[in-house]
Every structure is written in C-alpha cells, then in structure tokens.
mmCIF file of C-alpha atoms in Angstrom:
data_model
loop_
_atom_site.group_PDB
_atom_site.id
_atom_site.type_symbol
_atom_site.label_atom_id
_atom_site.label_comp_id
_atom_site.label_asym_id
_atom_site.label_seq_id
_atom_site.Cartn_x
_atom_site.Cartn_y
_atom_site.Cartn_z
ATOM 1 C CA MET A 1 -29.268 10.043 -9.641
ATOM 2 C CA ASP A 2 -25.648 9.766 -8.485
ATOM 3 C CA SER A 3 -25.060 8.937 -4.866
ATOM 4 C CA VAL A 4 -22.616 11.554 -3.627
ATOM 5 C CA VAL A 5 -20.576 11.952 -0.466
ATOM 6 C CA THR A 6 -19.032 15.382 0.009
ATOM 7 C CA GLY A 7 -15.497 15.541 1.358
ATOM 8 C CA ALA A 8 -13.855 17.995 3.709
ATOM 9 C CA THR A 9 -12.947 20.434 0.938
ATOM 10 C CA GLY A 10 -16.273 20.123 -0.860
ATOM 11 C CA GLN A 11 -15.153 17.557 -3.448
ATOM 12 C CA ALA A 12 -17.577 14.746 -4.257
ATOM 13 C CA HIS A 13 -16.947 11.019 -4.012
ATOM 14 C CA ARG A 14 -19.432 8.838 -5.917
ATOM 15 C CA LYS A 15 -20.319 5.176 -5.747
ATOM 16 C CA ILE A 16 -18.791 2.803 -8.256
ATOM 17 C CA ARG A 17 -20.716 2.944 -11.521
ATOM 18 C CA GLN A 18 -21.929 -0.503 -12.576
ATOM 19 C CA GLY A 19 -23.299 0.366 -16.021
ATOM 20 C CA THR A 20 -25.929 2.369 -17.870
ATOM 21 C CA LEU A 21 -29.613 1.799 -18.500
ATOM 22 C CA GLY A 22 -31.325 3.763 -21.240
ATOM 23 C CA GLY A 23 -28.515 6.321 -21.198
ATOM 24 C CA VAL A 24 -28.892 6.870 -17.458
ATOM 25 C CA ASN A 25 -26.045 5.972 -15.122
ATOM 26 C CA VAL A 26 -26.843 3.079 -12.802
ATOM 27 C CA TYR A 27 -25.097 2.830 -9.441
ATOM 28 C CA GLY A 28 -25.711 -0.549 -7.876
ATOM 29 C CA LEU A 29 -25.096 -1.435 -4.291
ATOM 30 C CA VAL A 30 -21.443 -2.231 -3.645
ATOM 31 C CA HIS A 31 -20.914 -5.482 -1.747
ATOM 32 C CA ARG A 32 -19.593 -4.830 1.724
ATOM 33 C CA GLU A 33 -18.319 -7.320 4.250
ATOM 34 C CA PRO A 34 -19.961 -7.555 7.676
ATOM 35 C CA ALA A 35 -18.540 -5.177 10.268
ATOM 36 C CA PRO A 36 -15.554 -6.837 11.953
ATOM 37 C CA GLU A 37 -14.885 -7.058 15.681
ATOM 38 C CA ARG A 38 -11.316 -5.913 15.007
ATOM 39 C CA TYR A 39 -9.951 -3.535 12.409
ATOM 40 C CA GLY A 40 -6.401 -4.785 12.150
ATOM 41 C CA ARG A 41 -5.586 -5.159 15.841
ATOM 42 C CA LEU A 42 -7.833 -2.249 16.810
ATOM 43 C CA ARG A 43 -11.013 -3.258 18.628
ATOM 44 C CA VAL A 44 -14.336 -1.973 17.260
ATOM 45 C CA GLN A 45 -16.363 -0.377 20.076
ATOM 46 C CA SER A 46 -20.115 -0.841 19.858
ATOM 47 C CA ALA A 47 -21.306 -0.478 23.462
ATOM 48 C CA ASP A 48 -19.742 2.653 24.958
ATOM 49 C CA LEU A 49 -18.983 5.713 22.823
ATOM 50 C CA SER A 50 -18.325 8.020 25.772
ATOM 51 C CA PRO A 51 -14.552 8.315 25.016
ATOM 52 C CA ALA A 52 -15.546 10.267 21.873
ATOM 53 C CA HIS A 53 -18.128 12.554 23.475
ATOM 54 C CA TRP A 54 -15.611 15.389 23.855
ATOM 55 C CA LEU A 55 -15.256 15.441 20.049
ATOM 56 C CA THR A 56 -18.988 15.707 19.459
ATOM 57 C CA GLN A 57 -19.616 18.681 21.744
ATOM 58 C CA ARG A 58 -18.398 21.595 19.652
ATOM 59 C CA ALA A 59 -19.837 25.088 19.743
ATOM 60 C CA PRO A 60 -20.547 26.834 16.403
ATOM 61 C CA GLY A 61 -17.355 28.340 15.053
ATOM 62 C CA HIS A 62 -15.233 26.085 17.267
ATOM 63 C CA GLY A 63 -13.965 23.428 14.894
ATOM 64 C CA ASP A 64 -16.124 24.094 11.842
ATOM 65 C CA PHE A 65 -16.315 21.714 8.885
ATOM 66 C CA GLY A 66 -13.430 22.230 6.486
ATOM 67 C CA THR A 67 -11.123 23.811 9.070
ATOM 68 C CA VAL A 68 -8.024 22.496 10.837
ATOM 69 C CA ALA A 69 -9.849 22.208 14.167
ATOM 70 C CA GLY A 70 -12.793 20.584 12.402
ATOM 71 C CA VAL A 71 -10.566 17.811 11.063
ATOM 72 C CA ALA A 72 -8.494 17.349 14.210
ATOM 73 C CA ALA A 73 -10.077 18.858 17.348
ATOM 74 C CA PRO A 74 -10.433 22.372 18.787
ATOM 75 C CA GLY A 75 -8.835 23.703 21.930
ATOM 76 C CA TYR A 76 -5.158 22.828 21.534
ATOM 77 C CA ALA A 77 -2.286 25.244 22.021
ATOM 78 C CA ALA A 78 -0.817 24.643 18.560
ATOM 79 C CA TYR A 79 -1.447 22.788 15.306
ATOM 80 C CA ALA A 80 0.612 21.320 12.482
ATOM 81 C CA ARG A 81 -0.200 20.319 8.939
ATOM 82 C CA VAL A 82 1.746 17.196 7.917
ATOM 83 C CA LEU A 83 1.972 16.873 4.137
ATOM 84 C CA HIS A 84 1.497 13.519 2.437
ATOM 85 C CA PRO A 85 4.464 13.105 0.056
ATOM 86 C CA ALA A 86 4.241 12.818 -3.697
ATOM 87 C CA SER A 87 6.321 10.032 -5.236
ATOM 88 C CA LEU A 88 8.755 9.195 -8.000
ATOM 89 C CA ARG A 89 9.055 5.541 -8.953
ATOM 90 C CA GLU A 90 7.297 4.692 -5.665
ATOM 91 C CA GLN A 91 9.785 6.660 -3.568
ATOM 92 C CA PRO A 92 8.554 9.633 -1.487
ATOM 93 C CA VAL A 93 9.104 13.148 -2.786
ATOM 94 C CA ARG A 94 8.692 16.222 -0.608
ATOM 95 C CA TRP A 95 6.386 19.043 -1.662
ATOM 96 C CA SER A 96 9.293 21.466 -1.338
ATOM 97 C CA THR A 97 11.201 19.479 -3.984
ATOM 98 C CA VAL A 98 8.214 19.588 -6.325
ATOM 99 C CA ALA A 99 7.714 23.295 -5.636
ATOM 100 C CA SER A 100 11.314 24.111 -6.473
ATOM 101 C CA ALA A 101 11.101 22.190 -9.754
ATOM 102 C CA HIS A 102 7.918 24.073 -10.686
ATOM 103 C CA GLY A 103 9.384 27.455 -9.699
ATOM 104 C CA ARG A 104 7.037 27.828 -6.733
ATOM 105 C CA ARG A 105 7.236 27.588 -2.949
ATOM 106 C CA VAL A 106 5.252 25.811 -0.267
ATOM 107 C CA THR A 107 3.430 27.834 2.399
ATOM 108 C CA PRO A 108 1.355 26.480 5.309
ATOM 109 C CA GLY A 109 -1.828 26.843 3.253
ATOM 110 C CA THR A 110 -0.600 25.736 -0.167
ATOM 111 C CA ASP A 111 -2.934 23.415 -2.061
ATOM 112 C CA TRP A 112 -1.315 20.624 -4.058
ATOM 113 C CA HIS A 113 -3.139 21.491 -7.277
ATOM 114 C CA GLU A 114 -1.903 25.090 -7.043
ATOM 115 C CA LEU A 115 1.646 23.911 -6.430
ATOM 116 C CA ILE A 116 1.701 21.892 -9.672
ATOM 117 C CA GLY A 117 -0.317 24.396 -11.725
ATOM 118 C CA MET A 118 -3.405 22.216 -12.246
ATOM 119 C CA GLU A 119 -7.131 22.582 -11.636
ATOM 120 C CA ARG A 120 -8.649 21.445 -8.337
ATOM 121 C CA ASP A 121 -10.010 18.267 -9.942
ATOM 122 C CA TYR A 122 -6.476 17.273 -10.968
ATOM 123 C CA HIS A 123 -7.203 13.558 -10.526
ATOM 124 C CA ASN A 124 -9.222 13.688 -13.742
ATOM 125 C CA ALA A 125 -6.162 14.762 -15.756
ATOM 126 C CA SER A 126 -4.620 12.052 -17.933
ATOM 127 C CA ASP A 127 -1.177 13.688 -18.076
ATOM 128 C CA TYR A 128 0.675 14.811 -14.978
ATOM 129 C CA GLY A 129 4.029 14.628 -13.257
ATOM 130 C CA LEU A 130 7.426 16.126 -14.004
ATOM 131 C CA PRO A 131 10.093 13.768 -15.396
ATOM 132 C CA GLY A 132 12.786 13.041 -12.868
ATOM 133 C CA VAL A 133 10.928 14.891 -10.088
ATOM 134 C CA TRP A 134 7.539 13.287 -9.421
ATOM 135 C CA ASP A 135 5.163 10.893 -11.148
ATOM 136 C CA GLU A 136 2.377 10.298 -8.592
ATOM 137 C CA HIS A 137 0.239 12.741 -6.623
ATOM 138 C CA PRO A 138 0.249 12.664 -2.810
ATOM 139 C CA GLU A 139 -1.995 9.997 -1.330
ATOM 140 C CA GLU A 140 -5.474 11.371 -0.755
ATOM 141 C CA GLY A 141 -7.222 10.123 2.369
ATOM 142 C CA PRO A 142 -6.290 9.411 5.979
ATOM 143 C CA THR A 143 -2.657 9.298 7.066
ATOM 144 C CA PRO A 144 -0.501 7.121 4.740
ATOM 145 C CA PRO A 145 1.216 4.248 6.590
ATOM 146 C CA ALA A 146 4.766 5.569 6.043
ATOM 147 C CA VAL A 147 3.793 8.976 7.419
ATOM 148 C CA ALA A 148 2.005 7.298 10.323
ATOM 149 C CA GLN A 149 5.122 5.280 11.154
ATOM 150 C CA ALA A 150 7.134 8.506 11.350
ATOM 151 C CA LEU A 151 4.489 10.211 13.487
ATOM 152 C CA ILE A 152 4.048 7.467 16.085
ATOM 153 C CA PRO A 153 7.360 7.839 17.990
ATOM 154 C CA VAL A 154 6.922 11.611 18.154
ATOM 155 C CA LEU A 155 3.334 11.347 19.374
ATOM 156 C CA ALA A 156 4.351 8.690 21.918
ATOM 157 C CA ARG A 157 6.757 11.109 23.578
ATOM 158 C CA HIS A 158 3.921 13.567 24.183
ATOM 159 C CA THR A 159 1.332 11.445 25.982
ATOM 160 C CA GLN A 160 1.221 9.551 29.258
ATOM 161 C CA THR A 161 -1.142 6.946 27.778
ATOM 162 C CA PRO A 162 0.379 5.515 24.547
ATOM 163 C CA GLU A 163 -0.944 2.073 25.519
ATOM 164 C CA HIS A 164 -4.510 3.365 25.703
ATOM 165 C CA CYS A 165 -5.636 5.239 22.594
ATOM 166 C CA TRP A 166 -8.889 5.827 20.742
ATOM 167 C CA TYR A 167 -9.544 6.081 17.023
ATOM 168 C CA GLY A 168 -12.282 7.204 14.680
ATOM 169 C CA LEU A 169 -12.846 5.463 11.334
ATOM 170 C CA TRP A 170 -15.235 7.035 8.824
ATOM 171 C CA HIS A 171 -17.870 4.408 8.097
ATOM 172 C CA GLY A 172 -18.195 5.514 4.465
ATOM 173 C CA TYR A 173 -15.017 3.937 3.074
ATOM 174 C CA GLY A 174 -17.096 1.064 1.755
ATOM 175 C CA ARG A 175 -15.144 -2.097 2.597
ATOM 176 C CA TYR A 176 -17.214 -2.964 5.680
ATOM 177 C CA ASP A 177 -20.891 -2.490 6.476
ATOM 178 C CA PHE A 178 -20.855 -0.390 9.633
ATOM 179 C CA ASN A 179 -24.466 0.771 9.242
ATOM 180 C CA ARG A 180 -25.539 -1.138 12.371
ATOM 181 C CA THR A 181 -22.468 -0.169 14.384
ATOM 182 C CA PRO A 182 -22.989 2.840 16.680
ATOM 183 C CA SER A 183 -21.030 5.885 15.536
ATOM 184 C CA PHE A 184 -20.199 9.383 16.722
ATOM 185 C CA GLU A 185 -20.375 12.617 14.743
ATOM 186 C CA THR A 186 -17.599 15.011 13.853
ATOM 187 C CA PRO A 187 -18.029 17.936 11.438
ATOM 188 C CA GLY A 188 -19.271 16.324 8.203
ATOM 189 C CA ARG A 189 -18.512 12.746 9.243
ATOM 190 C CA ASP A 190 -19.887 9.747 11.152
ATOM 191 C CA GLU A 191 -17.087 7.776 12.796
ATOM 192 C CA VAL A 192 -16.870 4.266 14.196
ATOM 193 C CA LEU A 193 -14.977 4.177 17.503
ATOM 194 C CA LEU A 194 -11.920 1.917 17.755
ATOM 195 C CA ALA A 195 -9.562 1.205 20.664
ATOM 196 C CA GLY A 196 -5.965 0.046 20.887
ATOM 197 C CA THR A 197 -2.408 1.109 21.549
ATOM 198 C CA LEU A 198 -0.657 3.865 19.642
ATOM 199 C CA ALA A 199 1.649 1.311 18.025
ATOM 200 C CA GLU A 200 -1.423 -0.506 16.665
ATOM 201 C CA ALA A 201 -2.560 2.525 14.636
ATOM 202 C CA VAL A 202 -0.935 1.079 11.496
ATOM 203 C CA SER A 203 -2.057 -2.511 12.100
ATOM 204 C CA PRO A 204 -4.956 -2.411 9.570
ATOM 205 C CA VAL A 205 -2.499 -2.376 6.644
ATOM 206 C CA SER A 206 -0.649 -5.379 8.060
ATOM 207 C CA MET A 207 -3.907 -7.325 7.642
ATOM 208 C CA ASP A 208 -4.925 -5.711 4.334
ATOM 209 C CA GLU A 209 -2.553 -3.537 2.313
ATOM 210 C CA PHE A 210 -5.483 -1.552 0.898
ATOM 211 C CA ALA A 211 -7.055 -0.738 4.271
ATOM 212 C CA GLU A 212 -7.385 2.888 5.281
ATOM 213 C CA LEU A 213 -5.904 3.899 8.600
ATOM 214 C CA PRO A 214 -8.254 5.567 11.090
ATOM 215 C CA ASP A 215 -9.061 9.218 10.383
ATOM 216 C CA LEU A 216 -8.857 10.279 14.028
ATOM 217 C CA TRP A 217 -6.360 9.303 16.734
ATOM 218 C CA TRP A 218 -6.199 10.504 20.335
ATOM 219 C CA PRO A 219 -4.751 9.093 23.566
ATOM 220 C CA GLN A 220 -6.776 8.580 26.725
ATOM 221 C CA ASP A 221 -5.194 11.669 28.281
ATOM 222 C CA ARG A 222 -6.158 13.757 25.198
ATOM 223 C CA ALA A 223 -2.675 15.254 25.073
ATOM 224 C CA TRP A 224 -3.075 15.566 21.314
ATOM 225 C CA CYS A 225 -5.446 14.722 18.488
ATOM 226 C CA LEU A 226 -4.560 13.685 14.939
ATOM 227 C CA GLY A 227 -7.062 14.094 12.131
ATOM 228 C CA GLY A 228 -7.260 13.171 8.452
ATOM 229 C CA ASP A 229 -10.017 12.814 5.878
ATOM 230 C CA VAL A 230 -10.878 10.921 2.694
ATOM 231 C CA ASP A 231 -10.669 14.189 0.756
ATOM 232 C CA LEU A 232 -7.296 15.469 1.978
ATOM 233 C CA VAL A 233 -3.616 15.118 1.094
ATOM 234 C CA SER A 234 -2.545 16.294 4.555
ATOM 235 C CA THR A 235 -2.843 15.108 8.145
ATOM 236 C CA TYR A 236 -3.480 17.629 10.940
ATOM 237 C CA VAL A 237 -2.270 17.394 14.541
ATOM 238 C CA GLY A 238 -3.330 19.499 17.502
ATOM 239 C CA GLY A 239 -1.299 19.429 20.710
ATOM 240 C CA SER A 240 1.174 21.250 22.901
ATOM 241 C CA ASP A 241 3.694 23.760 21.604
ATOM 242 C CA ALA A 242 6.430 21.223 22.383
ATOM 243 C CA LEU A 243 4.761 18.500 20.302
ATOM 244 C CA ILE A 244 4.206 20.770 17.322
ATOM 245 C CA ALA A 245 7.790 22.051 17.506
ATOM 246 C CA GLU A 246 9.057 18.471 17.413
ATOM 247 C CA LEU A 247 6.837 17.613 14.440
ATOM 248 C CA LEU A 248 8.114 20.642 12.543
ATOM 249 C CA ALA A 249 11.710 19.576 13.233
ATOM 250 C CA ALA A 250 11.278 15.870 12.411
ATOM 251 C CA PRO A 251 13.408 15.117 9.305
ATOM 252 C CA GLU A 252 11.106 12.285 8.185
ATOM 253 C CA LEU A 253 8.111 14.609 8.041
ATOM 254 C CA GLU A 254 7.242 17.708 6.019
ATOM 255 C CA SER A 255 5.152 19.850 8.341
ATOM 256 C CA HIS A 256 3.945 23.433 8.718
ATOM 257 C CA ARG A 257 2.436 25.289 11.650
ATOM 258 C CA VAL A 258 -1.184 26.245 10.981
ATOM 259 C CA ASP A 259 -4.037 28.026 12.758
ATOM 260 C CA PRO A 260 -7.074 26.034 13.944
ATOM 261 C CA ARG A 261 -9.337 28.253 11.833
ATOM 262 C CA ASP A 262 -7.355 27.704 8.624
ATOM 263 C CA GLY A 263 -8.923 25.792 5.753
ATOM 264 C CA VAL A 264 -7.675 22.283 5.006
ATOM 265 C CA GLY A 265 -6.202 20.690 1.889
#
C-alpha cells in the first residue's frame, strides 16, 4: 500500500517509488541522514520545547487545519497571504501578470490552478505555461528563499527581538531522520523546534541549495508569526495592522489581506 502524507489542502505526497513486485508498487525506505545539531545556522532544539507551547494550545475552531490561522497562528490583529511567484526563464513572474495574460484576476483567495485554468492536480500535466509570460509554476512548499529575503527586513521592523527567533521545521521532508528528535504539534503537522536570529532564517539554503526553509517563524516577543506548508504556493503572516499594511505595500512582494478563517492555497 502507498505511504501517504496529506498536505494542508488535502493533497497527498507519497514516498519515492523504488520499483514494482508482481504488479504491486513497492515503496522502499528512503535513506535519511542522521538529525543534525544545526540546520544551516539554526540550532536544533531537543531539550526544551516550551517556546512552542503557545502554538500547540489551540481551541477547536481557533486555527483549524487548512485555514490561515492553522498555518500561521491564531489571535493576531491582521493576516496577509504572500504569493510565491511563478517564473519565466528562471525570473520571477507575479500572479497578477499571469492573471492578466489569461484574462483573469487575482483575489485574496484565488487558487493557482484556477488562475491558469487547470485541474487541482496540475503538477501531473505534461504541458503548461504561456509563451512569453510564464513557464514554471510557483514553488510549492515553505517560503522560497527569494521571498524570504524580501520578508526579513519588513518583519525585523515589527519585532523587538529579531536576534532571538524560533522556527518550526516539518520533520516529514525526508532529508534528515528526526524521528528521535522531540517535536511539537500544529494542525496536521509535527514540527522540530529550531532557534536562531531572523537573519539566519535563510541559512539552510546557503549550506544546501535544495534545503527547505522552516515552515514556521516567530520572534521571542511573538509580535508576528509566519507560516508555510509543503502543500502550499503561498506563505501566511499574522501580525499587527501596521505589519500587514507594510507587507501589502512592499514592491518586492505580492500580498493580499486575508481572514484567519480563510482556506489556504
């Protein structure tokens, strides 16, 4: 039987198929490296998970799975959805540009597959893109490094503790074996706790270009919380009205104001 992990929007992510036996798919164990002490320059926390306890104590309906507050965190004054760009010849392309070329428009809740007129499982399509407009889908997963680099200076202006931040990394990405590392639960996910500065959020890709950035970021003062997921083409941020207003105005980012109860995509 396939080993399946369900993502934040209900899509399934299966283990790498290693072959067939008697017509039945065989999924062998994927080799994983031992859990590191550092993920990039972020320190893996295995003794004290108390900095994440506030994320684990959610009442029913307050940050449900598959909602904005379920991906980021509930209780903030405002929220923004930051879109991961599509690309053309490896250069970023805004969703609004793609929408215009397809005769559509982007709203806060627009799904990428709807924008381009494809089915939800668009990754299985062999033909896609629009010549001269886009040739690669937005990056699916936690915050892409270029988007993260644009977010960091904005987030830094809205916390008193940029040198003391916490991160959550889903232990299911498969590169490292975190099964023996203590983790904390968020809706639908088990996360390994990491610690470091805000500037170090992108350090994993400086060590390994294929590394995923952490799914969750928050400063010690909890002034905001950023959330992403393996299944999403957007990053969500909860924080003050001032922070969200600045994100919406940032020219390097394509963002929309959303409600904490909205679905994610």
